[in-house]
Coordinates of C-alpha atoms and ligand atoms in Angstrom, one line a residue:
N1 CA -28.4 -15.7 18.1
A2 CA -25.8 -15.2 20.9
D3 CA -23.5 -13.0 18.7
V4 CA -26.2 -10.3 18.2
E5 CA -26.4 -7.5 20.7
L6 CA -29.7 -5.7 21.1
E7 CA -30.4 -2.4 22.7
V8 CA -33.9 -2.6 24.1
R9 CA -36.2 0.2 25.2
V10 CA -39.6 0.0 26.7
M11 CA -42.0 2.8 26.2
P12 CA -45.6 3.4 27.5
Y13 CA -48.1 3.0 24.6
S14 CA -51.4 3.2 26.3
D15 CA -52.7 2.5 29.8
E16 CA -52.3 -1.2 29.5
Q17 CA -49.8 -1.5 26.6
F18 CA -46.1 -1.0 26.2
L19 CA -44.0 -0.6 23.2
L20 CA -40.9 -2.6 23.0
I21 CA -38.2 -1.2 20.7
A22 CA -35.2 -3.4 19.9
R23 CA -32.2 -2.1 17.9
D24 CA -29.4 -4.3 16.6
V25 CA -26.2 -2.6 17.8
T26 CA -23.9 -5.5 17.1
Q27 CA -22.0 -3.7 14.4
L28 CA -21.9 -0.4 16.3
K29 CA -20.4 -2.2 19.3
Q30 CA -17.8 -3.9 17.1
L31 CA -16.8 -0.6 15.6
E32 CA -16.6 1.0 19.0
Q33 CA -14.3 -1.9 20.2
M34 CA -12.1 -1.4 17.1
R35 CA -11.8 2.3 17.8
K36 CA -10.8 1.6 21.4
D37 CA -8.2 -1.0 20.4
F38 CA -6.8 1.4 17.9
V39 CA -6.4 4.2 20.4
A40 CA -4.9 1.8 22.9
N41 CA -2.4 0.5 20.3
V42 CA -1.4 4.0 19.2
S43 CA -0.9 5.1 22.8
H44 CA 1.2 2.1 23.6
E45 CA 3.3 2.4 20.4
L46 CA 4.1 6.1 21.3
K47 CA 4.7 5.4 24.9
T48 CA 7.4 2.8 24.5
P49 CA 9.8 5.1 22.5
L50 CA 9.0 8.0 24.8
T51 CA 9.9 6.1 27.9
V52 CA 13.2 5.1 26.4
L53 CA 13.9 8.7 25.3
Q54 CA 13.0 10.1 28.8
G55 CA 15.3 7.5 30.4
Y56 CA 18.2 8.6 28.4
L57 CA 17.5 12.2 28.8
E58 CA 17.4 11.8 32.6
L59 CA 20.7 9.9 32.4
L60 CA 22.2 12.8 30.4
E61 CA 20.9 15.4 32.8
Q62 CA 22.2 13.7 36.0
S63 CA 25.7 13.0 34.9
D64 CA 27.9 15.8 33.6
A65 CA 30.7 13.6 32.4
L66 CA 29.4 10.5 30.7
P67 CA 32.0 8.1 29.2
P68 CA 32.1 8.7 25.5
A69 CA 31.0 5.1 24.7
M70 CA 27.9 5.5 26.8
L71 CA 27.2 9.0 25.4
N72 CA 27.4 7.6 21.9
K73 CA 25.0 4.7 22.8
A74 CA 22.6 7.2 24.4
I75 CA 22.6 9.3 21.3
T76 CA 22.2 6.4 18.9
E77 CA 19.3 5.0 20.9
M78 CA 17.6 8.3 21.1
Q79 CA 17.9 8.8 17.4
G80 CA 16.5 5.3 16.7
Q81 CA 13.5 5.9 19.0
S82 CA 12.7 9.3 17.6
E83 CA 12.9 7.8 14.0
R84 CA 10.6 5.1 15.1
M85 CA 8.1 7.6 16.4
S86 CA 8.2 9.8 13.4
H87 CA 7.7 6.7 11.2
L88 CA 4.7 5.7 13.2
V89 CA 3.2 9.2 13.0
N90 CA 3.7 9.3 9.3
Q91 CA 2.0 6.0 8.8
L92 CA -0.9 7.1 11.0
L93 CA -1.2 10.3 8.9
S94 CA -1.2 8.3 5.7
L95 CA -4.0 6.1 7.0
S96 CA -6.2 9.0 8.0
R97 CA -5.4 10.9 4.8
M98 CA -6.7 7.9 2.8
E99 CA -9.8 7.7 4.9
I100 CA -10.9 11.2 4.3
S101 CA -10.1 11.4 0.6
R102 CA -13.0 11.2 -1.9
Y103 CA -12.1 11.2 -5.5
D104 CA -12.8 9.7 -8.8
L105 CA -10.5 6.8 -9.8
F106 CA -11.1 7.2 -13.5
E107 CA -9.9 10.7 -13.7
R108 CA -6.4 9.8 -13.1
V109 CA -3.7 7.9 -14.9
V110 CA -0.8 6.1 -13.3
D111 CA 2.2 5.2 -15.5
M112 CA 3.1 2.1 -13.5
P113 CA 6.3 1.3 -15.6
Q114 CA 7.7 4.7 -14.9
L115 CA 6.7 4.6 -11.2
L116 CA 8.2 1.2 -10.8
N117 CA 11.5 2.2 -12.5
V118 CA 11.9 5.1 -10.1
I119 CA 11.1 2.8 -7.1
A120 CA 13.5 0.2 -8.4
T121 CA 16.4 2.7 -8.2
E122 CA 15.3 3.7 -4.7
M123 CA 15.0 0.1 -3.5
N124 CA 18.4 -0.9 -4.9
Q125 CA 19.8 1.8 -2.7
L126 CA 17.9 0.5 0.3
N127 CA 19.1 -3.0 -0.5
Q128 CA 22.8 -2.2 -0.5
A129 CA 23.4 -3.3 3.0
K130 CA 21.7 -6.6 2.6
Q131 CA 23.0 -7.5 -0.8
H132 CA 19.9 -9.3 -2.0
Q133 CA 19.5 -10.4 -5.5
L134 CA 16.8 -7.9 -6.4
S135 CA 15.2 -8.2 -9.9
F136 CA 12.3 -6.3 -11.6
H137 CA 10.2 -7.4 -14.5
I138 CA 7.9 -4.6 -15.7
D139 CA 5.3 -4.9 -18.5
P140 CA 4.3 -1.6 -20.1
I141 CA 0.8 -1.4 -18.5
K142 CA -0.7 1.9 -17.4
I143 CA -3.8 2.0 -15.2
H144 CA -6.3 4.4 -13.7
G145 CA -5.4 4.9 -10.1
F146 CA -3.9 7.1 -7.4
E147 CA -0.2 7.4 -7.8
D148 CA 0.7 8.3 -4.2
E149 CA -1.3 5.3 -2.9
L150 CA 0.2 2.8 -5.4
R151 CA 3.7 4.1 -4.7
S152 CA 3.1 3.5 -1.0
V153 CA 1.7 -0.1 -1.7
V154 CA 4.7 -1.0 -3.8
I155 CA 7.3 0.5 -1.5
N156 CA 5.8 -1.2 1.6
L157 CA 5.7 -4.6 -0.1
I158 CA 9.3 -4.4 -1.5
A159 CA 10.7 -2.9 1.7
N160 CA 9.1 -5.7 3.8
A161 CA 10.7 -8.3 1.5
I162 CA 14.1 -6.6 1.9
H163 CA 13.6 -6.2 5.6
Y164 CA 12.5 -9.7 6.6
T165 CA 14.7 -11.7 4.2
P166 CA 18.1 -12.5 5.6
A167 CA 21.1 -11.1 3.7
Q168 CA 21.8 -12.3 0.1
G169 CA 18.3 -13.5 -0.4
V170 CA 16.4 -13.6 -3.8
I171 CA 13.6 -11.0 -4.3
E172 CA 11.6 -10.8 -7.5
V173 CA 9.3 -7.9 -8.3
S174 CA 6.9 -8.1 -11.3
W175 CA 4.2 -6.1 -12.9
R176 CA 2.6 -8.1 -15.7
Q177 CA -0.5 -9.0 -17.7
V178 CA -2.3 -12.1 -16.4
G179 CA -5.3 -12.9 -18.5
D180 CA -7.2 -9.6 -18.9
E181 CA -5.9 -8.3 -15.6
A182 CA -2.6 -6.8 -14.4
E183 CA -0.8 -8.4 -11.5
F184 CA 1.9 -7.0 -9.2
T185 CA 3.9 -9.5 -7.2
V186 CA 6.8 -9.5 -4.8
T187 CA 8.3 -12.9 -4.1
D188 CA 11.1 -13.5 -1.6
N189 CA 12.9 -16.5 -0.2
G190 CA 12.8 -15.2 3.4
P191 CA 11.5 -16.8 6.6
G192 CA 7.9 -17.1 5.4
I193 CA 4.8 -16.7 7.6
A194 CA 2.8 -19.4 9.4
A195 CA -0.6 -20.0 8.0
E196 CA -2.4 -18.9 11.2
H197 CA -1.2 -15.3 10.7
L198 CA -1.9 -14.9 7.0
G199 CA -5.5 -13.8 7.4
R200 CA -4.7 -11.2 10.0
L201 CA -1.6 -9.4 8.5
T202 CA -3.6 -6.5 7.1
E203 CA -5.1 -5.7 10.4
R204 CA -3.8 -2.5 12.0
F205 CA -0.9 -3.2 14.3
Y206 CA -0.9 -6.9 13.7
R207 CA 2.6 -8.4 13.8
V208 CA 3.8 -11.9 13.7
D209 CA 6.5 -11.2 16.2
K210 CA 4.6 -9.8 19.2
D211 CA 7.7 -8.4 21.0
R212 CA 7.2 -4.7 20.6
N213 CA 10.8 -3.9 21.2
S214 CA 12.0 -6.5 18.7
K215 CA 14.6 -5.2 16.3
T216 CA 12.9 -6.9 13.3
G217 CA 9.3 -5.7 13.7
G218 CA 8.1 -2.3 12.6
T219 CA 4.8 -0.8 13.6
G220 CA 2.4 -3.4 12.1
L221 CA 0.7 -0.7 10.1
G222 CA 2.4 -1.2 6.7
L223 CA 0.1 -3.9 5.4
A224 CA -3.0 -2.2 6.8
I225 CA -2.0 0.9 4.7
V226 CA -1.4 -1.4 1.7
Q227 CA -4.9 -2.9 2.0
Q228 CA -6.6 0.4 2.5
A229 CA -4.9 1.8 -0.7
L230 CA -5.9 -1.4 -2.6
D231 CA -9.5 -1.0 -1.5
H232 CA -9.5 2.3 -3.4
H233 CA -8.5 0.3 -6.5
H234 CA -11.1 -2.4 -5.9
S235 CA -8.3 -4.8 -5.2
R236 CA -7.1 -7.1 -2.4
L237 CA -3.7 -8.1 -1.1
E238 CA -3.1 -11.8 -1.6
I239 CA -0.5 -13.5 0.5
E240 CA 1.0 -16.9 0.0
S241 CA 3.7 -18.1 2.2
T242 CA 5.6 -21.3 3.3
P243 CA 7.5 -21.1 6.5
G244 CA 11.2 -21.7 5.8
Q245 CA 10.8 -21.1 2.1
G246 CA 9.5 -17.6 1.5
S247 CA 6.5 -15.4 0.7
R248 CA 4.6 -14.0 -2.2
F249 CA 2.6 -10.8 -1.9
S250 CA 0.4 -9.8 -4.8
F251 CA -2.6 -7.8 -6.0
R252 CA -4.5 -7.6 -9.2
I253 CA -5.9 -4.6 -11.1
S254 CA -9.0 -5.4 -13.0
Q255 CA -9.5 -4.9 -16.7
E256 CA -11.7 -1.8 -16.3
L257 CA -8.8 0.1 -14.7
I258 CA -6.3 -0.8 -17.3
I259 CA -5.6 1.8 -20.0
K260 CA -5.7 0.4 -23.4
A261 CA -2.4 0.9 -25.2
Ligands
ADP301 P1 5.7 -4.2 10.1 O1 5.7 -2.7 10.4 O2 5.7 -5.0 11.4 O3 6.6 -4.7 9.1 P2 3.5 -4.9 8.3 O4 2.1 -4.6 8.4 O5 4.3 -4.3 7.2 O6 4.1 -4.4 9.7 O7 3.7 -6.4 8.3 C1 3.0 -7.2 9.3 C2 3.8 -8.4 9.6 O8 3.9 -9.3 8.5 C3 5.3 -8.1 10.0 O9 5.4 -7.8 11.3 C4 6.0 -9.4 9.6 O10 5.9 -10.3 10.7 C5 5.1 -10.0 8.5 N1 5.7 -9.8 7.2 C6 5.5 -8.8 6.3 N2 6.2 -9.0 5.1 C7 6.9 -10.1 5.3 C8 7.8 -10.9 4.5 N3 8.2 -10.4 3.2 N4 8.4 -12.0 5.0 C9 8.1 -12.4 6.2 N5 7.2 -11.8 7.1 C10 6.6 -10.7 6.6

């Protein structure tokens, strides 16, 4: 099998015999590659805003009387880039926090309706500029889970819908009973995502729009955080999308985690 990597060692066994030890290191090598990619991505993501910041700082240092318009542009750019960096660092922290946490799911109760109502208010504020038609349907289902993680899942999915859907779109959020499970969905009528990307969206740093300086793209960590949090709830992010029509992001919580009313 060409995909399997072996680490082979030869050791003397007796005068005429050797011992051949082969170890399958395929998975180890893959993990090592993932770690290298991750570090390279983080460095790149931090370097870009830093370069911009340094450029503007040099400009400010060299000229003692910058025209007001240019000065304003420099300040706005620098604010934008430092926000970008602090957002990235926060996302990285939240990924690593989730990696080290060990805890018992069944010890905690999340009042999803209450959580979603608070988020609905926050998201309506975020939505003001884009004037989407944003609606919520919330069934009274409480579950066992980790509140901070579920909050981050829900906020990431709704914020993406608001972000990627052009102004005055239609966004529907729901939390409802489906069979004996509970399902959370966010549906938008935004640009949609081509099929070839769907399977990779939850990879760290994966973005459809590869242009790193693009105004529309974030860090590409949002959906990786979502999937990691859903892992802790034995759930998986499902994405259905039709380019030009919109997307539907959803996850289900199984019966065992639903608290009987
Ligand atoms: P980002 O920080 O780039 O938003 P995410 O991990 O949250 O990273 O999302 C990964 C990619 O998935 C985005 O770059 C975007 O191209 C695509 N995407 C996410 N949500 C939507 C959506 N509602 N509509 C269209 N594309 C989306």
